[in-house]
PDB file of C-alpha atoms and ligand atoms in Angstrom:
ATOM      1  CA  UNK I 266     -84.442 100.237 -28.399  1.00 51.00           C
ATOM      2  CA  UNK I 267     -81.287  99.950 -26.302  1.00 64.00           C
ATOM      3  CA  UNK I 268     -81.272 103.317 -24.559  1.00 90.00           C
ATOM      4  CA  UNK I 269     -81.324 103.261 -20.790  1.00 96.00           C
ATOM      5  CA  UNK I 270     -84.835 103.566 -19.450  1.00 98.00           C
ATOM      6  CA  UNK I 271     -85.443 106.245 -16.879  1.00 98.00           C
ATOM      7  CA  UNK I 272     -87.174 106.237 -13.538  1.00 98.00           C
ATOM      8  CA  UNK I 273     -89.197 109.430 -13.462  1.00 99.00           C
ATOM      9  CA  UNK I 274     -90.991 110.829 -10.381  1.00 99.00           C
ATOM     10  CA  UNK I 275     -93.562 113.638 -10.437  1.00 98.00           C
ATOM     11  CA  UNK I 276     -94.287 114.688  -6.864  1.00 98.00           C
ATOM     12  CA  UNK I 277     -95.056 117.796  -4.806  1.00 98.00           C
ATOM     13  CA  UNK I 278     -98.073 119.670  -3.508  1.00 98.00           C
ATOM     14  CA  UNK I 279     -98.880 121.679  -6.654  1.00 98.00           C
ATOM     15  CA  UNK I 280    -101.189 120.517  -9.431  1.00 97.00           C
ATOM     16  CA  UNK I 281     -99.747 118.924 -12.571  1.00 98.00           C
ATOM     17  CA  UNK I 282     -98.312 115.505 -11.673  1.00 98.00           C
ATOM     18  CA  UNK I 283    -100.800 113.324 -13.535  1.00 97.00           C
ATOM     19  CA  UNK I 284    -101.103 115.976 -16.251  1.00 97.00           C
ATOM     20  CA  UNK I 285     -97.324 115.814 -16.769  1.00 98.00           C
ATOM     21  CA  UNK I 286     -97.486 112.042 -17.095  1.00 98.00           C
ATOM     22  CA  UNK I 287    -100.298 112.350 -19.642  1.00 98.00           C
ATOM     23  CA  UNK I 288     -98.233 114.873 -21.594  1.00 98.00           C
ATOM     24  CA  UNK I 289     -95.478 112.284 -21.761  1.00 98.00           C
ATOM     25  CA  UNK I 290     -98.003 109.742 -23.088  1.00 98.00           C
ATOM     26  CA  UNK I 291     -98.932 112.095 -25.937  1.00 98.00           C
ATOM     27  CA  UNK I 292     -95.267 112.559 -26.846  1.00 98.00           C
ATOM     28  CA  UNK I 293     -94.345 108.858 -26.655  1.00 98.00           C
ATOM     29  CA  UNK I 294     -97.376 107.668 -28.684  1.00 98.00           C
ATOM     30  CA  UNK I 295     -96.261 110.069 -31.433  1.00 98.00           C
ATOM     31  CA  UNK I 296     -93.344 107.669 -31.981  1.00 98.00           C
ATOM     32  CA  UNK I 297     -95.654 104.663 -31.735  1.00 98.00           C
ATOM     33  CA  UNK I 298     -94.099 103.813 -28.403  1.00 98.00           C
ATOM     34  CA  UNK I 299     -96.291 101.564 -26.283  1.00 98.00           C
ATOM     35  CA  UNK I 300     -97.447 103.111 -23.023  1.00 98.00           C
ATOM     36  CA  UNK I 301     -99.402 101.715 -20.114  1.00 98.00           C
ATOM     37  CA  UNK I 302    -100.782 103.883 -17.362  1.00 97.00           C
ATOM     38  CA  UNK I 303    -102.042 102.194 -14.234  1.00 96.00           C
ATOM     39  CA  UNK I 304    -103.945 104.238 -11.697  1.00 94.00           C
ATOM     40  CA  UNK I 305    -103.661 103.609  -7.979  1.00 92.00           C
ATOM     41  CA  UNK I 306    -106.022 105.067  -5.375  1.00 82.00           C
ATOM     42  CA  UNK I 307    -108.169 106.851  -7.971  1.00 68.00           C
ATOM     43  CA  UNK I 308    -111.151 104.939  -9.297  1.00 57.00           C
ATOM     44  CA  UNK I 309    -114.510 106.332  -8.327  1.00 66.00           C
ATOM     45  CA  UNK I 310    -114.382 109.532 -10.386  1.00 75.00           C
ATOM     46  CA  UNK I 311    -114.600 109.763 -14.121  1.00 84.00           C
ATOM     47  CA  UNK I 312    -111.528 111.332 -15.698  1.00 89.00           C
ATOM     48  CA  UNK I 313    -111.431 112.676 -19.258  1.00 93.00           C
ATOM     49  CA  UNK I 314    -108.229 110.757 -19.928  1.00 93.00           C
ATOM     50  CA  UNK I 315    -110.137 107.472 -19.632  1.00 92.00           C
ATOM     51  CA  UNK I 316    -111.902 108.364 -22.857  1.00 94.00           C
ATOM     52  CA  UNK I 317    -108.886 109.992 -24.560  1.00 95.00           C
ATOM     53  CA  UNK I 318    -107.011 106.765 -23.875  1.00 95.00           C
ATOM     54  CA  UNK I 319    -109.345 104.936 -26.256  1.00 95.00           C
ATOM     55  CA  UNK I 320    -108.365 107.346 -29.033  1.00 97.00           C
ATOM     56  CA  UNK I 321    -104.677 106.624 -28.448  1.00 98.00           C
ATOM     57  CA  UNK I 322    -105.235 102.861 -28.405  1.00 97.00           C
ATOM     58  CA  UNK I 323    -103.679 100.426 -29.139  1.00 97.00           C
ATOM     59  CA  UNK I 324    -100.399 102.233 -28.363  1.00 98.00           C
ATOM     60  CA  UNK I 325    -101.844 103.536 -25.091  1.00 98.00           C
ATOM     61  CA  UNK I 326    -103.534 101.405 -22.523  1.00 97.00           C
ATOM     62  CA  UNK I 327    -105.015 102.760 -19.304  1.00 95.00           C
ATOM     63  CA  UNK I 328    -105.985 100.667 -16.308  1.00 93.00           C
ATOM     64  CA  UNK I 329    -107.913 101.914 -13.286  1.00 86.00           C
ATOM     65  CA  UNK I 330    -107.944  99.331 -10.539  1.00 73.00           C
ATOM     66  CA  UNK I 331    -108.005 101.421  -7.329  1.00 57.00           C
ATOM     67  CA  UNK I 332    -110.921 101.763  -4.958  1.00 56.00           C
ATOM     68  CA  UNK I 333    -111.262 105.531  -5.241  1.00 55.00           C
ATOM     69  CA  UNK I 334    -110.152 108.125  -2.738  1.00 55.00           C
ATOM     70  CA  UNK I 335    -108.915 106.765   0.543  1.00 55.00           C
ATOM     71  CA  UNK I 336    -110.400 108.255   3.698  1.00 55.00           C
ATOM     72  CA  UNK I 337    -111.838 111.349   2.039  1.00 55.00           C
ATOM     73  CA  UNK I 338    -114.802 112.502  -0.019  1.00 50.00           C
ATOM     74  CA  UNK I 339    -117.014 109.604  -1.004  1.00 59.00           C
ATOM     75  CA  UNK I 340    -114.926 106.875   0.606  1.00 63.00           C
ATOM     76  CA  UNK I 341    -116.976 104.221   2.400  1.00 65.00           C
ATOM     77  CA  UNK I 342    -114.650 101.246   1.799  1.00 75.00           C
ATOM     78  CA  UNK I 343    -112.910  99.595   4.751  1.00 84.00           C
ATOM     79  CA  UNK I 344    -109.110  99.949   4.802  1.00 87.00           C
ATOM     80  CA  UNK I 345    -108.544  96.244   3.996  1.00 89.00           C
ATOM     81  CA  UNK I 346    -110.373  96.806   0.677  1.00 88.00           C
ATOM     82  CA  UNK I 347    -107.987  99.611  -0.212  1.00 88.00           C
ATOM     83  CA  UNK I 348    -104.989  97.502   0.766  1.00 92.00           C
ATOM     84  CA  UNK I 349    -106.217  94.656  -1.379  1.00 92.00           C
ATOM     85  CA  UNK I 350    -107.042  96.947  -4.311  1.00 90.00           C
ATOM     86  CA  UNK I 351    -103.624  98.634  -4.119  1.00 93.00           C
ATOM     87  CA  UNK I 352    -101.812  95.297  -4.002  1.00 95.00           C
ATOM     88  CA  UNK I 353    -103.881  93.877  -6.853  1.00 93.00           C
ATOM     89  CA  UNK I 354    -103.012  96.996  -8.808  1.00 95.00           C
ATOM     90  CA  UNK I 355     -99.336  96.442  -7.986  1.00 97.00           C
ATOM     91  CA  UNK I 356     -99.626  92.853  -9.307  1.00 97.00           C
ATOM     92  CA  UNK I 357    -101.104  94.168 -12.573  1.00 96.00           C
ATOM     93  CA  UNK I 358     -98.309  96.760 -12.715  1.00 98.00           C
ATOM     94  CA  UNK I 359     -95.656  94.025 -12.270  1.00 98.00           C
ATOM     95  CA  UNK I 360     -97.222  92.002 -15.059  1.00 98.00           C
ATOM     96  CA  UNK I 361     -97.260  95.012 -17.419  1.00 98.00           C
ATOM     97  CA  UNK I 362     -93.709  96.068 -16.516  1.00 98.00           C
ATOM     98  CA  UNK I 363     -92.281  92.567 -16.998  1.00 98.00           C
ATOM     99  CA  UNK I 364     -94.330  91.761 -20.098  1.00 98.00           C
ATOM    100  CA  UNK I 365     -91.810  93.450 -22.402  1.00 96.00           C
ATOM    101  CA  UNK I 366     -94.752  94.892 -24.343  1.00 98.00           C
ATOM    102  CA  UNK I 367     -94.330  98.457 -23.180  1.00 98.00           C
ATOM    103  CA  UNK I 368     -91.759 101.228 -23.640  1.00 98.00           C
ATOM    104  CA  UNK I 369     -93.245 103.350 -20.865  1.00 98.00           C
ATOM    105  CA  UNK I 370     -95.252 102.356 -17.780  1.00 98.00           C
ATOM    106  CA  UNK I 371     -96.827 104.994 -15.563  1.00 98.00           C
ATOM    107  CA  UNK I 372     -97.815 104.158 -11.980  1.00 98.00           C
ATOM    108  CA  UNK I 373    -100.195 107.050 -11.345  1.00 97.00           C
ATOM    109  CA  UNK I 374    -100.721 108.057  -7.700  1.00 96.00           C
ATOM    110  CA  UNK I 375     -98.566 105.192  -6.448  1.00 97.00           C
ATOM    111  CA  UNK I 376     -96.754 107.602  -4.142  1.00 98.00           C
ATOM    112  CA  UNK I 377    -100.026 108.156  -2.218  1.00 96.00           C
ATOM    113  CA  UNK I 378    -100.585 104.394  -1.942  1.00 95.00           C
ATOM    114  CA  UNK I 379     -97.109 104.185  -0.406  1.00 97.00           C
ATOM    115  CA  UNK I 380     -97.658 107.146   1.917  1.00 97.00           C
ATOM    116  CA  UNK I 381    -100.946 105.611   3.099  1.00 95.00           C
ATOM    117  CA  UNK I 382     -99.049 102.323   3.678  1.00 96.00           C
ATOM    118  CA  UNK I 383    -101.476 100.467   1.434  1.00 94.00           C
ATOM    119  CA  UNK I 384     -98.397  99.051  -0.295  1.00 97.00           C
ATOM    120  CA  UNK I 385     -95.179  97.700   1.124  1.00 98.00           C
ATOM    121  CA  UNK I 386     -92.327 100.070   0.194  1.00 98.00           C
ATOM    122  CA  UNK I 387     -89.843  97.199  -0.334  1.00 98.00           C
ATOM    123  CA  UNK I 388     -92.226  95.578  -2.888  1.00 98.00           C
ATOM    124  CA  UNK I 389     -92.225  98.789  -4.907  1.00 98.00           C
ATOM    125  CA  UNK I 390     -88.459  99.274  -4.577  1.00 98.00           C
ATOM    126  CA  UNK I 391     -87.897  95.662  -5.791  1.00 98.00           C
ATOM    127  CA  UNK I 392     -90.170  96.290  -8.734  1.00 98.00           C
ATOM    128  CA  UNK I 393     -88.316  99.477  -9.719  1.00 98.00           C
ATOM    129  CA  UNK I 394     -84.970  97.662  -9.439  1.00 98.00           C
ATOM    130  CA  UNK I 395     -86.104  94.710 -11.499  1.00 98.00           C
ATOM    131  CA  UNK I 396     -87.755  96.597 -14.364  1.00 98.00           C
ATOM    132  CA  UNK I 397     -86.441  95.875 -17.870  1.00 98.00           C
ATOM    133  CA  UNK I 398     -83.398  98.149 -18.381  1.00 98.00           C
ATOM    134  CA  UNK I 399     -84.825  99.955 -21.400  1.00 98.00           C
ATOM    135  CA  UNK I 400     -88.270 100.628 -19.905  1.00 98.00           C
ATOM    136  CA  UNK I 401     -89.134 104.144 -18.785  1.00 98.00           C
ATOM    137  CA  UNK I 402     -91.028 103.975 -15.482  1.00 98.00           C
ATOM    138  CA  UNK I 403     -93.001 106.935 -14.173  1.00 98.00           C
ATOM    139  CA  UNK I 404     -94.300 107.273 -10.596  1.00 98.00           C
ATOM    140  CA  UNK I 405     -96.663 110.083  -9.651  1.00 98.00           C
ATOM    141  CA  UNK I 406     -98.204 111.447  -6.480  1.00 97.00           C
ATOM    142  CA  UNK I 407     -97.198 113.789  -3.730  1.00 97.00           C
ATOM    143  CA  UNK I 408     -94.992 112.717  -0.811  1.00 98.00           C
ATOM    144  CA  UNK I 409     -92.675 110.501  -2.857  1.00 98.00           C
ATOM    145  CA  UNK I 410     -90.698 108.236  -0.534  1.00 98.00           C
ATOM    146  CA  UNK I 411     -87.007 109.062  -0.094  1.00 98.00           C
ATOM    147  CA  UNK I 412     -86.014 105.563  -1.253  1.00 98.00           C
ATOM    148  CA  UNK I 413     -87.975 106.015  -4.463  1.00 98.00           C
ATOM    149  CA  UNK I 414     -86.354 109.432  -5.045  1.00 98.00           C
ATOM    150  CA  UNK I 415     -82.908 107.870  -4.546  1.00 98.00           C
ATOM    151  CA  UNK I 416     -83.597 105.304  -7.305  1.00 98.00           C
ATOM    152  CA  UNK I 417     -84.991 107.878  -9.730  1.00 98.00           C
ATOM    153  CA  UNK I 418     -83.092 109.508 -12.597  1.00 98.00           C
ATOM    154  CA  UNK I 419     -85.542 112.415 -12.882  1.00 98.00           C
ATOM    155  CA  UNK I 420     -87.567 113.937 -10.045  1.00 98.00           C
ATOM    156  CA  UNK I 421     -89.776 116.976 -10.465  1.00 98.00           C
ATOM    157  CA  UNK I 422     -91.572 118.570  -7.543  1.00 98.00           C
ATOM    158  CA  UNK I 423     -94.676 120.509  -8.474  1.00 98.00           C
ATOM    159  CA  UNK I 424     -94.810 123.551  -6.238  1.00 98.00           C
ATOM    160  CA  UNK I 425     -98.124 125.273  -5.594  1.00 98.00           C
ATOM    161  CA  UNK I 426     -98.027 128.986  -6.156  1.00 98.00           C
ATOM    162  CA  UNK I 427    -101.798 129.331  -6.485  1.00 97.00           C
ATOM    163  CA  UNK I 428    -104.652 126.862  -6.837  1.00 96.00           C
ATOM    164  CA  UNK I 429    -108.260 127.852  -7.636  1.00 96.00           C
ATOM    165  CA  UNK I 430    -109.466 125.421  -4.949  1.00 94.00           C
ATOM    166  CA  UNK I 431    -108.071 127.864  -2.348  1.00 93.00           C
ATOM    167  CA  UNK I 432    -110.388 130.603  -3.649  1.00 95.00           C
ATOM    168  CA  UNK I 433    -113.379 128.301  -3.576  1.00 96.00           C
ATOM    169  CA  UNK I 434    -113.412 127.287  -7.228  1.00 95.00           C
ATOM    170  CA  UNK I 435    -114.408 123.680  -7.595  1.00 95.00           C
ATOM    171  CA  UNK I 436    -112.641 121.021  -9.674  1.00 94.00           C
ATOM    172  CA  UNK I 437    -113.225 121.756 -13.348  1.00 94.00           C
ATOM    173  CA  UNK I 438    -114.136 119.298 -16.109  1.00 95.00           C
ATOM    174  CA  UNK I 439    -111.300 119.085 -18.659  1.00 96.00           C
ATOM    175  CA  UNK I 440    -108.850 120.745 -16.290  1.00 96.00           C
ATOM    176  CA  UNK I 441    -108.982 118.705 -13.110  1.00 94.00           C
ATOM    177  CA  UNK I 442    -110.779 115.556 -14.259  1.00 94.00           C
TER     178      UNK I 442
HETATM  179  P1  ATP C1013    -103.591 116.730 -12.154  1.00 72.85           P
HETATM  180  O1  ATP C1013    -104.286 115.381 -12.272  1.00 72.85           O
HETATM  181  O2  ATP C1013    -104.576 117.791 -12.349  1.00 72.85           O
HETATM  182  O3  ATP C1013    -102.336 116.835 -12.928  1.00 72.85           O
HETATM  183  P2  ATP C1013    -102.105 116.127  -9.791  1.00 72.85           P
HETATM  184  O4  ATP C1013    -101.855 114.786 -10.354  1.00 72.85           O
HETATM  185  O5  ATP C1013    -100.908 117.005  -9.599  1.00 72.85           O
HETATM  186  O6  ATP C1013    -103.190 116.900 -10.612  1.00 72.85           O
HETATM  187  P3  ATP C1013    -103.272 114.861  -7.493  1.00 72.85           P
HETATM  188  O7  ATP C1013    -102.521 114.958  -6.222  1.00 72.85           O
HETATM  189  O8  ATP C1013    -103.247 113.594  -8.234  1.00 72.85           O
HETATM  190  O9  ATP C1013    -102.813 116.079  -8.390  1.00 72.85           O
HETATM  191  O10 ATP C1013    -104.732 115.330  -7.179  1.00 72.85           O
HETATM  192  C1  ATP C1013    -105.825 115.030  -8.010  1.00 72.85           C
HETATM  193  C2  ATP C1013    -106.857 116.085  -7.947  1.00 72.85           C
HETATM  194  O11 ATP C1013    -106.624 117.077  -6.953  1.00 72.85           O
HETATM  195  C3  ATP C1013    -106.957 116.873  -9.267  1.00 72.85           C
HETATM  196  O12 ATP C1013    -108.330 117.088  -9.489  1.00 72.85           O
HETATM  197  C4  ATP C1013    -106.248 118.169  -8.978  1.00 72.85           C
HETATM  198  O13 ATP C1013    -106.708 119.251  -9.724  1.00 72.85           O
HETATM  199  C5  ATP C1013    -106.509 118.364  -7.528  1.00 72.85           C
HETATM  200  N1  ATP C1013    -105.352 119.072  -6.944  1.00 72.85           N
HETATM  201  C6  ATP C1013    -104.077 118.900  -7.276  1.00 72.85           C
HETATM  202  N2  ATP C1013    -103.262 119.734  -6.606  1.00 72.85           N
HETATM  203  C7  ATP C1013    -104.078 120.435  -5.785  1.00 72.85           C
HETATM  204  C8  ATP C1013    -103.871 121.470  -4.820  1.00 72.85           C
HETATM  205  N3  ATP C1013    -102.650 121.939  -4.575  1.00 72.85           N
HETATM  206  N4  ATP C1013    -104.965 121.969  -4.200  1.00 72.85           N
HETATM  207  C9  ATP C1013    -106.182 121.526  -4.436  1.00 72.85           C
HETATM  208  N5  ATP C1013    -106.467 120.545  -5.344  1.00 72.85           N
HETATM  209  C10 ATP C1013    -105.431 120.028  -6.016  1.00 72.85           C
HETATM  210 MG1   MG C1014    -102.423 112.912  -9.907  1.00 72.85          MG
END
């Protein structure tokens, strides 16, 4: 493959950012492209995609290294733990990106880790700039940093029109997790 790899950002306040990235996985694996998805921040919930990933192996690999939600819901971890977990996850991401083994790498929820200042923005910018030229790199999460948006080739902002959460409907298995 010698085509230019893209930097893709899925951001915005509406639902569908991680779902969009997973849709891309399904498409890429159809061509036997190798995809790695690494999840930041998430970690304490069980997501359906963790099991679907096994069915798409070995082309698809999914890594969850975060410490769960930060500051909300069931979070009892001190901030230093989240900082360490996020930076460990970034190290794993670097290794996967530089390994040359993957056509696509997805850094799921990394925008939140940046917004929460768990990660150093310059570290992430350097990583984006130093990725192999043909690798497609996807970054998800709301509140994407301006510097990340500047480096991206494709940025989609999910805009909430309606969300069931607002009418009291709880997160649904198979739809939300
Ligand atoms: P999904 O994983 O469903 O594609 P997402 O990646 O766009 O959603 P995140 O910001 O990662 O959204 O949030 C993760 C969880 O929060 C999901 O369970 C999702 O359904 C829920 N969620 C996403 N957007 C909203 C919203 N606007 N209001 C309430 N809950 C939301
Ligand atoms: Mg998401």
